[in-house]
Coordinates of C-alpha atoms in Angstrom, one line a residue:
X1 CA -44.6 -72.2 -0.8
X2 CA -45.5 -69.2 1.3
X3 CA -42.5 -69.9 3.5
X4 CA -40.2 -69.9 0.5
X5 CA -41.5 -66.6 -0.8
X6 CA -41.1 -65.1 2.7
X7 CA -37.5 -66.3 2.9
X8 CA -36.8 -64.8 -0.5
X9 CA -38.2 -61.4 0.5
X10 CA -36.0 -61.4 3.6
X11 CA -33.0 -62.3 1.6
X12 CA -33.6 -59.5 -0.9
X13 CA -34.2 -57.0 1.9
X14 CA -30.9 -58.1 3.5
X15 CA -29.1 -57.6 0.1
X16 CA -30.6 -54.2 -0.3
X17 CA -29.6 -53.2 3.2
X18 CA -26.1 -54.4 2.6
X19 CA -25.8 -52.4 -0.6
X20 CA -27.2 -49.3 1.1
X21 CA -24.6 -49.6 3.9
X22 CA -21.8 -50.1 1.4
X23 CA -22.8 -47.0 -0.5
X24 CA -22.9 -44.9 2.7
X25 CA -19.5 -46.1 3.8
X26 CA -18.0 -45.6 0.3
X27 CA -19.5 -42.1 0.2
X28 CA -17.9 -41.2 3.5
X29 CA -14.6 -42.6 2.5
X30 CA -14.4 -40.5 -0.7
X31 CA -11.9 -37.6 -0.6
X32 CA -13.7 -34.3 0.1
X33 CA -14.2 -31.7 -2.6
X34 CA -11.7 -28.8 -2.7
X35 CA -13.9 -26.2 -1.1
X36 CA -11.0 -24.1 0.4
X37 CA -11.8 -20.5 1.0
X38 CA -8.9 -18.1 0.5
X39 CA -10.4 -15.7 3.0
X40 CA -9.3 -18.0 5.8
X41 CA -6.3 -16.7 7.8
X42 CA -5.2 -20.2 8.7
X43 CA -2.9 -22.2 6.5
X44 CA -4.8 -24.4 4.0
X45 CA -4.6 -28.1 4.9
X46 CA -3.6 -30.5 2.1
X47 CA -6.6 -32.2 0.5
X48 CA -6.0 -36.0 0.5
X49 CA -6.0 -38.1 -2.7
X50 CA -6.4 -35.1 -5.0
X51 CA -3.0 -35.3 -6.5
X52 CA -2.8 -31.5 -6.7
X53 CA 0.8 -30.3 -7.3
X54 CA 0.1 -27.3 -4.9
X55 CA -0.8 -29.7 -2.1
X56 CA 2.4 -31.8 -2.7
X57 CA 4.6 -28.7 -2.5
X58 CA 2.6 -27.5 0.5
X59 CA 3.4 -30.8 2.3
X60 CA 7.0 -30.5 1.4
X61 CA 7.1 -26.9 2.6
X62 CA 5.5 -27.9 5.9
X63 CA 8.0 -30.8 6.4
X64 CA 10.9 -28.4 5.7
X65 CA 9.8 -25.5 7.9
X66 CA 7.6 -27.2 10.4
X67 CA 8.4 -27.8 14.1
X68 CA 7.7 -25.9 17.3
X69 CA 7.3 -22.2 17.6
X70 CA 9.9 -20.1 19.4
X71 CA 10.6 -16.6 20.6
X72 CA 12.8 -14.9 17.9
X73 CA 13.6 -11.7 19.7
X74 CA 17.3 -10.7 19.8
X75 CA 17.3 -9.5 23.4
X76 CA 21.0 -8.6 23.5
X77 CA 20.7 -6.4 20.5
X78 CA 17.5 -4.8 21.8
X79 CA 19.3 -4.0 25.1
X80 CA 22.2 -2.4 23.3
X81 CA 19.8 -0.3 21.3
X82 CA 18.0 0.9 24.3
X83 CA 21.2 2.2 25.8
X84 CA 22.2 4.2 22.7
X85 CA 22.3 8.0 22.8
X86 CA 22.9 10.5 20.1
X87 CA 21.4 12.5 17.2
X88 CA 18.2 10.8 15.9
X89 CA 18.6 7.8 18.1
X90 CA 15.3 6.0 19.0
X91 CA 13.7 7.7 16.0
X92 CA 13.4 11.1 17.7
X93 CA 13.7 14.2 15.5
X94 CA 17.3 14.8 14.6
X95 CA 18.9 18.2 14.3
X96 CA 21.7 19.8 12.3
X97 CA 24.7 21.4 14.0
X98 CA 24.7 25.1 14.5
X99 CA 27.4 25.6 11.9
X100 CA 25.7 23.7 9.1
X101 CA 25.8 25.0 5.6
X102 CA 22.4 26.2 4.4
X103 CA 23.7 25.9 0.8
X104 CA 24.7 22.3 1.3
X105 CA 21.3 21.5 2.9
X106 CA 19.3 23.0 0.1
X107 CA 21.5 21.4 -2.5
X108 CA 21.0 17.9 -1.1
X109 CA 17.2 18.6 -0.5
X110 CA 16.8 19.5 -4.2
X111 CA 18.3 16.2 -5.5
X112 CA 16.8 13.9 -2.9
X113 CA 13.4 15.2 -1.9
X114 CA 14.4 14.9 1.8
X115 CA 17.0 16.3 4.2
X116 CA 20.1 14.5 3.0
X117 CA 22.5 16.6 5.0
X118 CA 20.6 15.6 8.2
X119 CA 20.7 12.0 7.2
X120 CA 24.5 12.2 7.1
X121 CA 24.5 13.5 10.7
X122 CA 22.6 10.4 12.0
X123 CA 24.3 7.1 12.8
X124 CA 24.0 4.5 10.0
X125 CA 23.1 1.9 12.6
X126 CA 20.8 4.1 14.7
X127 CA 18.2 2.6 17.0
X128 CA 14.5 3.0 16.3
X129 CA 11.4 2.9 18.6
X130 CA 9.6 -0.4 19.1
X131 CA 6.1 0.8 18.3
X132 CA 4.5 -2.6 17.7
X133 CA 1.4 -3.7 19.5
X134 CA 2.4 -4.9 22.9
X135 CA 1.2 -8.5 22.1
X136 CA 3.7 -8.7 19.3
X137 CA 6.4 -9.0 22.0
X138 CA 4.7 -12.3 23.0
X139 CA 4.2 -13.9 19.6
X140 CA 6.1 -17.1 18.7
X141 CA 7.1 -18.2 15.2
X142 CA 8.2 -21.4 13.6
X143 CA 11.6 -22.6 14.7
X144 CA 12.6 -23.4 11.1
X145 CA 12.1 -20.5 8.8
X146 CA 13.2 -20.1 5.1
X147 CA 16.3 -18.2 4.1
X148 CA 16.0 -14.7 2.7
X149 CA 17.4 -12.7 -0.2
X150 CA 16.7 -8.9 0.1
X151 CA 16.5 -6.9 -3.1
X152 CA 16.9 -3.1 -2.9
X153 CA 16.8 -1.3 -6.2
X154 CA 18.1 2.3 -6.3
X155 CA 18.8 5.2 -8.7
X156 CA 20.9 8.1 -7.5
X157 CA 19.9 7.3 -3.9
X158 CA 21.6 9.3 -1.1
X159 CA 24.5 7.2 0.2
X160 CA 23.7 7.4 3.9
X161 CA 20.0 6.4 3.5
X162 CA 20.9 3.6 1.2
X163 CA 23.5 2.2 3.6
X164 CA 21.2 2.7 6.6
X165 CA 18.6 0.5 4.8
X166 CA 21.1 -2.4 4.4
X167 CA 22.6 -2.0 7.9
X168 CA 19.2 -2.0 9.6
X169 CA 18.3 -5.2 7.8
X170 CA 21.6 -6.9 8.8
X171 CA 21.4 -5.7 12.5
X172 CA 17.8 -6.7 13.0
X173 CA 17.7 -10.0 11.1
X174 CA 18.8 -13.5 12.4
X175 CA 22.1 -13.9 10.6
X176 CA 21.5 -17.5 9.6
X177 CA 18.2 -16.5 7.8
X178 CA 19.7 -13.6 5.9
X179 CA 21.5 -15.0 3.0
X180 CA 22.3 -11.9 1.0
X181 CA 21.3 -8.3 0.2
X182 CA 21.4 -7.1 -3.4
X183 CA 21.7 -3.3 -3.9
X184 CA 20.6 -3.0 -7.6
X185 CA 22.0 0.2 -9.1
X186 CA 19.7 1.3 -11.9
X187 CA 22.4 3.1 -13.8
X188 CA 23.0 5.9 -11.2
X189 CA 24.9 9.0 -12.3
X190 CA 25.9 10.3 -8.9
X191 CA 29.6 9.6 -8.1
X192 CA 28.7 8.8 -4.5
X193 CA 26.7 5.8 -5.7
X194 CA 29.8 4.3 -7.3
X195 CA 33.2 3.9 -5.7
X196 CA 32.3 5.3 -2.3
X197 CA 29.4 2.7 -2.1
X198 CA 31.6 -0.1 -3.4
X199 CA 34.4 0.7 -0.9
X200 CA 32.1 0.8 2.1
X201 CA 30.3 -2.4 1.1
X202 CA 33.6 -4.3 0.5
X203 CA 35.0 -3.2 3.9
X204 CA 32.0 -3.4 6.2
X205 CA 29.1 -5.4 4.6
X206 CA 30.1 -8.9 3.5
X207 CA 26.5 -10.1 2.9
X208 CA 25.8 -7.1 0.6
X209 CA 26.4 -7.3 -3.2
X210 CA 26.0 -4.3 -5.6
X211 CA 24.6 -5.2 -9.0
X212 CA 25.3 -2.5 -11.6
X213 CA 22.9 -2.2 -14.5
X214 CA 24.6 -0.8 -17.7
X215 CA 21.6 1.3 -18.6
X216 CA 18.5 2.8 -16.9
X217 CA 15.7 0.2 -16.9
X218 CA 13.5 1.5 -14.1
X219 CA 12.4 0.3 -10.7
X220 CA 10.5 -2.8 -12.0
X221 CA 13.2 -4.3 -14.1
X222 CA 15.8 -3.5 -11.5
X223 CA 13.8 -5.6 -9.0
X224 CA 13.7 -8.4 -11.5
X225 CA 17.4 -8.2 -12.0
X226 CA 17.9 -8.6 -8.2
X227 CA 15.4 -11.4 -8.0
X228 CA 17.1 -13.3 -10.8
X229 CA 20.4 -13.2 -8.9
X230 CA 18.9 -14.2 -5.6
X231 CA 19.4 -17.7 -4.1
X232 CA 17.3 -17.4 -0.9
X233 CA 14.0 -19.3 -0.4
X234 CA 12.2 -16.0 0.0
X235 CA 12.5 -12.8 -1.8
X236 CA 12.1 -9.6 0.2
X237 CA 11.8 -6.3 -1.7
X238 CA 12.6 -3.0 0.1
X239 CA 12.9 0.6 -1.1
X240 CA 16.3 2.2 -0.8
X241 CA 15.4 4.7 2.0
X242 CA 13.9 2.4 4.6
X243 CA 14.8 1.1 8.1
X244 CA 13.8 -2.4 9.4
X245 CA 12.4 -2.4 12.9
X246 CA 12.8 -4.8 15.8
X247 CA 12.1 -8.5 15.0
X248 CA 10.8 -7.5 11.6
X249 CA 11.7 -10.7 9.8
X250 CA 10.0 -13.8 11.5
X251 CA 6.5 -12.3 11.1
X252 CA 7.1 -12.0 7.3
X253 CA 8.4 -15.5 6.9
X254 CA 6.1 -17.5 9.2
X255 CA 3.0 -17.3 6.9
X256 CA 5.1 -18.2 3.9
X257 CA 6.5 -21.3 5.8
X258 CA 2.9 -22.3 6.4
X259 CA 1.9 -21.9 2.7
X260 CA 4.4 -20.9 0.0
X261 CA 1.7 -19.1 -2.0
X262 CA 1.3 -16.4 0.7
X263 CA 2.7 -13.0 0.0
X264 CA 3.4 -11.0 3.2
X265 CA 3.7 -7.2 3.6
X266 CA 5.0 -5.4 6.7
X267 CA 3.4 -2.4 8.3
X268 CA 5.0 0.7 6.7
X269 CA 5.9 3.4 9.3
X270 CA 6.8 7.0 8.4
X271 CA 10.3 8.5 8.5
X272 CA 9.9 12.2 8.3
X273 CA 11.7 13.7 5.3
X274 CA 12.8 16.8 7.2
X275 CA 13.7 15.5 10.7
X276 CA 14.0 11.7 10.2
X277 CA 11.6 11.2 13.1
X278 CA 10.4 7.6 13.1
X279 CA 6.7 7.3 13.8
X280 CA 3.7 5.0 13.1
X281 CA 1.6 5.8 10.1
X282 CA -1.4 4.0 11.7
X283 CA -2.3 0.6 13.0
X284 CA -3.1 -0.9 9.6
X285 CA -5.5 -0.7 6.8
X286 CA -6.2 -2.9 3.8
X287 CA -4.7 -1.8 0.4
X288 CA -7.2 -0.8 -2.3
X289 CA -7.4 1.5 -5.4
X290 CA -9.9 3.8 -7.1
X291 CA -10.8 3.5 -10.8
X292 CA -8.0 5.8 -11.9
X293 CA -5.6 3.3 -10.2
X294 CA -4.6 5.7 -7.4
X295 CA -3.6 3.7 -4.4
X296 CA -6.2 3.9 -1.6
X297 CA -6.8 2.1 1.7
X298 CA -9.8 0.4 3.3
X299 CA -10.5 -0.1 7.0
X300 CA -9.6 -3.5 8.5
X301 CA -12.5 -5.8 8.9
X302 CA -14.1 -6.2 12.4
X303 CA -12.8 -9.7 12.8
X304 CA -9.3 -8.5 12.1
X305 CA -9.5 -5.8 14.8
X306 CA -10.3 -8.6 17.4
X307 CA -6.8 -10.0 16.8
X308 CA -4.6 -6.9 16.3
X309 CA -1.3 -8.9 15.9
X310 CA -2.6 -11.5 13.5
X311 CA -1.8 -11.2 9.8
X312 CA -4.9 -10.0 7.9
X313 CA -5.8 -10.2 4.2
X314 CA -5.4 -7.2 2.0
X315 CA -6.5 -6.8 -1.7
X316 CA -3.4 -5.0 -2.9
X317 CA 0.0 -4.1 -1.6
X318 CA 1.3 -0.6 -1.2
X319 CA 4.2 -1.1 -3.5
X320 CA 7.8 -2.0 -2.9
X321 CA 7.9 -3.6 0.6
X322 CA 6.9 -7.3 0.7
X323 CA 8.0 -10.9 1.0
X324 CA 7.2 -13.7 -1.4
X325 CA 8.6 -17.2 -1.9
X326 CA 11.0 -17.4 -4.8
X327 CA 9.1 -20.4 -6.0
X328 CA 5.8 -18.6 -6.1
X329 CA 7.2 -15.4 -7.6
X330 CA 8.7 -17.2 -10.6
X331 CA 5.6 -19.5 -10.8
X332 CA 3.7 -16.2 -11.5
X333 CA 6.3 -15.1 -14.0
X334 CA 7.7 -12.5 -11.7
X335 CA 6.8 -8.9 -12.5
X336 CA 5.6 -8.4 -16.1
X337 CA 8.9 -7.4 -17.8
X338 CA 6.9 -5.2 -20.2
X339 CA 6.1 -2.7 -17.5
X340 CA 8.3 0.4 -17.8
X341 CA 10.2 2.3 -15.0
X342 CA 7.5 2.3 -12.3
X343 CA 3.8 2.4 -11.9
X344 CA 1.1 -0.3 -11.9
X345 CA 3.5 -3.1 -10.8
X346 CA 1.9 -3.4 -7.3
X347 CA -1.5 -3.9 -8.9
X348 CA -0.2 -6.4 -11.5
X349 CA 1.5 -8.5 -8.9
X350 CA -1.4 -8.2 -6.4
X351 CA -4.0 -9.2 -8.9
X352 CA -2.2 -12.2 -10.1
X353 CA -1.3 -13.4 -6.6
X354 CA -5.0 -13.5 -5.7
X355 CA -6.4 -14.6 -9.1
X356 CA -3.8 -17.3 -9.5
X357 CA -4.4 -19.2 -6.2
X358 CA -2.3 -17.2 -3.7
X359 CA -3.2 -14.9 -1.0
X360 CA -1.7 -11.7 0.4
X361 CA -1.6 -10.6 4.1
X362 CA -0.2 -7.7 6.1
X363 CA 1.8 -8.6 9.2
X364 CA 1.2 -6.1 12.0
X365 CA 4.2 -7.4 14.0
X366 CA 6.6 -6.7 11.1
X367 CA 7.4 -3.0 10.8
X368 CA 9.6 -1.1 8.4
X369 CA 10.1 2.7 8.3
X370 CA 10.0 4.5 5.0
X371 CA 11.0 8.0 4.0
X372 CA 8.1 9.6 2.0
X373 CA 9.9 12.3 0.0
X374 CA 8.6 15.9 0.0
X375 CA 8.7 15.7 -3.8
X376 CA 9.9 13.3 -6.5
X377 CA 13.4 14.4 -7.6
X378 CA 13.6 12.2 -10.7
X379 CA 12.2 13.6 -14.0
X380 CA 10.4 11.5 -16.6
X381 CA 13.2 9.7 -18.4
X382 CA 11.8 10.8 -21.8
X383 CA 9.8 7.8 -22.8
X384 CA 6.3 9.4 -22.8
X385 CA 3.4 8.3 -20.5
X386 CA 5.0 5.1 -19.2
X387 CA 2.6 5.0 -16.2
X388 CA -0.5 5.1 -18.5
X389 CA 1.1 2.4 -20.7
X390 CA 1.7 0.2 -17.6
X391 CA -1.9 0.7 -16.4
X392 CA -3.2 -0.3 -19.7
X393 CA -1.1 -3.5 -19.7
X394 CA -2.4 -4.4 -16.2
X395 CA -6.0 -3.6 -17.2
X396 CA -5.9 -5.6 -20.4
X397 CA -4.3 -8.7 -18.9
X398 CA -6.0 -8.9 -15.5
X399 CA -9.1 -6.7 -15.1
X400 CA -11.4 -8.2 -17.8
X401 CA -14.6 -6.1 -18.2
X402 CA -13.6 -3.9 -15.3
X403 CA -11.0 -2.3 -17.4
X404 CA -13.8 -0.2 -19.0
X405 CA -14.1 1.7 -15.7
X406 CA -10.5 2.8 -16.0
X407 CA -11.0 3.9 -19.6
X408 CA -14.1 5.8 -18.7
X409 CA -12.0 8.1 -16.5
X410 CA -8.9 8.0 -18.6
X411 CA -10.1 7.8 -22.2
X412 CA -6.7 8.4 -23.7
X413 CA -5.5 5.1 -22.3
X414 CA -7.4 3.4 -25.1
X415 CA -5.1 4.9 -27.6
X416 CA -1.9 3.9 -25.8
X417 CA -0.1 0.9 -27.3
X418 CA 0.3 -1.6 -24.4
X419 CA 2.9 -3.7 -26.3
X420 CA 2.8 -7.4 -26.8
X421 CA 0.6 -9.1 -24.1
X422 CA 0.9 -12.6 -25.4
X423 CA 3.2 -13.9 -22.8
X424 CA 1.3 -12.4 -19.9
X425 CA -2.0 -13.7 -21.1
X426 CA -0.4 -17.2 -21.6
X427 CA 0.7 -17.1 -17.9
X428 CA -2.9 -16.4 -16.9
X429 CA -4.2 -19.3 -19.0
X430 CA -1.5 -21.7 -17.8
X431 CA -2.1 -21.1 -14.1
X432 CA -5.9 -21.3 -14.7
X433 CA -6.3 -17.9 -12.9
X434 CA -9.7 -16.7 -11.7
X435 CA -11.6 -13.7 -13.2
X436 CA -11.4 -10.1 -12.0
X437 CA -15.0 -10.4 -11.0
X438 CA -14.0 -13.2 -8.7
X439 CA -11.4 -10.9 -7.2
X440 CA -13.9 -8.0 -6.7
X441 CA -16.5 -10.4 -5.2
X442 CA -14.3 -12.4 -2.9
X443 CA -11.2 -10.3 -2.0
X444 CA -12.1 -6.6 -2.6
X445 CA -15.7 -7.1 -1.9
X446 CA -16.2 -3.8 0.0
X447 CA -14.1 -1.6 -2.3
X448 CA -17.1 -0.5 -4.5
X449 CA -18.8 1.0 -1.5
X450 CA -16.1 3.6 -1.1
X451 CA -14.9 3.7 -4.7
X452 CA -17.8 2.8 -6.9
X453 CA -17.1 2.1 -10.6
X454 CA -19.9 4.6 -11.6
X455 CA -19.7 7.5 -9.2
X456 CA -22.8 9.5 -8.1
X457 CA -22.9 13.1 -9.2
X458 CA -21.2 15.9 -7.2
X459 CA -23.3 17.9 -4.7
X460 CA -21.7 21.1 -5.9
X461 CA -18.8 22.3 -8.1
X462 CA -17.0 25.3 -9.6
X463 CA -15.6 28.4 -8.0
X464 CA -16.3 29.3 -4.3
X465 CA -16.6 33.0 -3.5
X466 CA -17.3 34.9 -0.3
X467 CA -20.7 36.4 0.0
X468 CA -19.4 39.6 1.5
X469 CA -16.6 40.0 -1.1
X470 CA -17.8 38.1 -4.2
X471 CA -14.7 39.3 -6.1
X472 CA -12.6 37.0 -3.8
X473 CA -12.5 33.3 -4.5
X474 CA -10.9 30.4 -2.7
X475 CA -7.7 29.4 -4.4
X476 CA -5.6 26.2 -4.0
X477 CA -2.6 28.1 -5.4
X478 CA -0.1 25.5 -6.7
X479 CA -2.3 22.6 -5.6
X480 CA 0.4 21.0 -3.6
X481 CA 0.1 18.8 -0.5
X482 CA 0.2 20.6 2.9
X483 CA -0.4 23.9 1.3
X484 CA -3.1 26.2 2.8
X485 CA -6.0 27.4 0.7
X486 CA -6.3 31.2 0.5
X487 CA -8.5 33.9 -1.1
X488 CA -7.4 35.5 -4.4
X489 CA -9.1 37.6 -7.0
X490 CA -11.8 35.5 -8.8
X491 CA -11.0 34.5 -12.3
X492 CA -13.9 35.6 -14.4
X493 CA -12.9 33.9 -17.6
X494 CA -15.7 32.0 -19.3
X495 CA -13.2 29.5 -20.8
X496 CA -10.0 28.0 -19.4
X497 CA -10.8 29.2 -15.9
X498 CA -8.0 29.0 -13.3
X499 CA -7.9 25.4 -12.3
X500 CA -6.7 26.2 -8.7
X501 CA -10.1 28.0 -8.2
X502 CA -12.2 25.0 -9.3
X503 CA -13.5 22.6 -6.6
X504 CA -16.0 19.7 -6.2
X505 CA -18.1 18.8 -3.2
X506 CA -18.2 15.1 -4.1
X507 CA -20.4 12.2 -3.0
X508 CA -17.6 11.3 -0.7
X509 CA -18.6 14.4 1.2
X510 CA -15.2 16.0 0.7
X511 CA -14.1 19.0 -1.3
X512 CA -11.6 18.2 -4.0
X513 CA -9.3 20.4 -6.1
X514 CA -9.8 19.9 -9.8
X515 CA -6.9 17.9 -11.2
X516 CA -4.6 16.3 -8.6
X517 CA -6.4 14.1 -6.0
X518 CA -6.1 16.6 -3.1
X519 CA -8.8 17.5 -0.7
X520 CA -9.5 20.2 1.9
X521 CA -8.3 18.9 5.2
X522 CA -8.4 20.2 8.7
X523 CA -6.4 18.3 11.4
X524 CA -5.9 21.2 13.8
X525 CA -8.5 21.4 16.6
X526 CA -7.6 24.9 17.6
X527 CA -9.8 28.0 16.9
X528 CA -9.2 29.5 13.4
X529 CA -7.5 26.3 12.2
X530 CA -6.2 26.6 8.7
X531 CA -7.5 24.4 5.8
X532 CA -4.7 22.6 4.0
X533 CA -4.6 20.3 1.0
X534 CA -4.0 16.6 1.7
X535 CA -4.3 13.4 -0.4
X536 CA -8.0 12.4 -0.6
X537 CA -8.9 9.3 1.3
X538 CA -12.7 9.3 1.1
X539 CA -13.1 8.2 4.7
X540 CA -14.6 11.5 6.1
X541 CA -12.7 12.4 9.3
X542 CA -10.6 15.5 8.7
X543 CA -12.0 15.8 5.1
X544 CA -15.7 15.7 5.9
X545 CA -17.6 18.8 4.6
X546 CA -21.2 19.7 4.0
X547 CA -22.8 22.7 2.3
X548 CA -25.8 24.3 4.2
X549 CA -27.8 25.8 1.3
X550 CA -30.0 28.0 3.5
X551 CA -27.2 29.5 5.6
X552 CA -24.5 29.3 2.9
X553 CA -22.2 27.6 5.3
X554 CA -19.4 25.2 4.4
X555 CA -19.4 23.0 7.5
X556 CA -16.4 20.9 8.5
X557 CA -16.3 17.7 10.5
X558 CA -18.5 15.7 12.8
X559 CA -18.0 18.4 15.5
X560 CA -19.1 21.2 13.2
X561 CA -17.0 24.2 12.5
X562 CA -17.6 26.7 9.7
X563 CA -15.4 28.0 7.0
X564 CA -14.6 31.7 7.7
X565 CA -12.3 34.3 6.2
X566 CA -10.2 37.3 7.1
X567 CA -10.8 39.4 4.1
X568 CA -8.1 41.9 4.7
X569 CA -5.4 39.2 5.0
X570 CA -7.1 37.0 2.4
X571 CA -6.9 33.9 4.6
X572 CA -9.4 31.2 5.3
X573 CA -9.9 29.0 8.4
X574 CA -12.5 27.0 10.3
X575 CA -14.1 28.3 13.5
X576 CA -17.3 28.1 15.6
X577 CA -20.3 28.5 13.4
X578 CA -22.2 31.8 14.0
X579 CA -25.3 33.1 12.3
X580 CA -24.0 36.6 13.0
X581 CA -20.8 36.1 10.9
X582 CA -21.3 37.5 7.4
X583 CA -17.9 36.1 6.3
X584 CA -19.0 32.5 6.9
X585 CA -21.4 32.7 3.9
X586 CA -20.1 31.2 0.7
X587 CA -21.4 31.1 -2.9
X588 CA -20.6 27.9 -4.9
X589 CA -20.9 28.4 -8.6
X590 CA -22.9 25.2 -9.4
X591 CA -25.1 23.6 -6.7
X592 CA -27.0 20.3 -7.3
X593 CA -30.0 20.9 -5.1
X594 CA -31.6 17.6 -6.0
X595 CA -28.6 15.7 -4.8
X596 CA -28.2 17.8 -1.7
X597 CA -31.7 16.9 -0.7
X598 CA -30.6 13.3 -0.5
X599 CA -27.7 14.1 1.8
X600 CA -27.5 11.5 4.5
X601 CA -25.3 12.0 7.5
X602 CA -26.1 8.6 9.0
X603 CA -22.7 7.2 8.0
X604 CA -20.6 10.1 9.2

């Protein structure tokens, strides 16, 4: 009997052990949970047995564009470019001939915001400098890459800059990848944008097609019109005054071939509006915004700096220069067609790319030059505050509770009718898009450090007068970029004081003009360097200032120099700080002594 019980116990133990082993094996064979992190720079691997449509399309994309990686450089073309000589070649500053017409120069400047006459003196197929990181020259990309449709919207663009855009794309793109270029005419009124453009395209540019829109619809809908006509696997949007650089295309396409839901932006270089010099803007920063939806930039992350040629993630795009798969663009509904003219479209598309399962990267080895106009030549088309309306649409559809931070700074946005949002909200539901809090936590996680939703109080504000001549105040004059600040007679009005004499020493530790987002900036290292206005960036450097309450000094920079004045000439500048200089003492109208006591220079 005892032996029977003993045998039964052994049998039961054996059964339990078998069940336990089976459970463990079964558990290990189960498909893993989808714990993918979109912060990874590597392509997402398909998750087995999940049946996810994205994974199926990802597999199909990999099969289509997979294969070995190769060197895509067009060495013959590069050799020919190196041998070129002439005005503006290799991106050096160009010059006008001695007998040029000043009247013609000013006429073209006024309608373009850049030196159009000089553009006409530069070859349409000019060479540009290869200013990429040296390791870009060694990078390999997939042998099989998707085909491309390039969309270039324009309105009254100068003909030579528009043609140079198209020709640079043709000359520096592998011909079998470039399917077509659409120049989308947003109802231009210039004669030069009509028959002369059509004639040149018909004779010289077989891959280029001009799309004429019967009425002005604005930049956003013009891009949509080009995208609807496109037949390429990938859409690339460019502005109408750009120049593609050496081997610019494969770095844009390679991440998309790896994952069709990746949007890729090139590095945007600067083409000077006055000389057409081609130069680097910088070696890359991440796109961001403040809570008035001004475009800002954040430093690259330390891990990105370790691999300077590797694509790195960016929260938002700068604007009109990017590549995206046609499939993903239309999966997202394209641009919101309810957005008017321009403004807010880069945020709308960036937010929904990230929130709806995609990712966005900047590709350091793809570079495109862009003319930043001296001024915007096109007036408001007479439809009111279209930018404010666009921002309200973006905020209401994508920003959830964070929209309140926009309205706190721009209360009048609450009263703007954003139009019908039904379709846009339906797209968000259909794609099961994530919340804006998820975006702020996982993608733009460090934005709030530089641009907090609730800003700390200013250190000081109001007018700034010289202690020796208190009747003279610092004046930003017309409050325009690159303009020097000067001394003028103080406005003593109690109400409606002259705005150009009102400043704030903000928690960013910069001095801002009231109204436009321009800051005091000193880039010149020489003695008696002028103080100019420059777009605020909140990153210290040339815009770092501190007020020394005891000495009444306004101290600039990490290598301190003090604000000083030539009272007879009514000019201001920075120079070596000196306790013996009376003119270095400044009186600020309102000083927040409590906040100044908290001043911490540890992060400067």
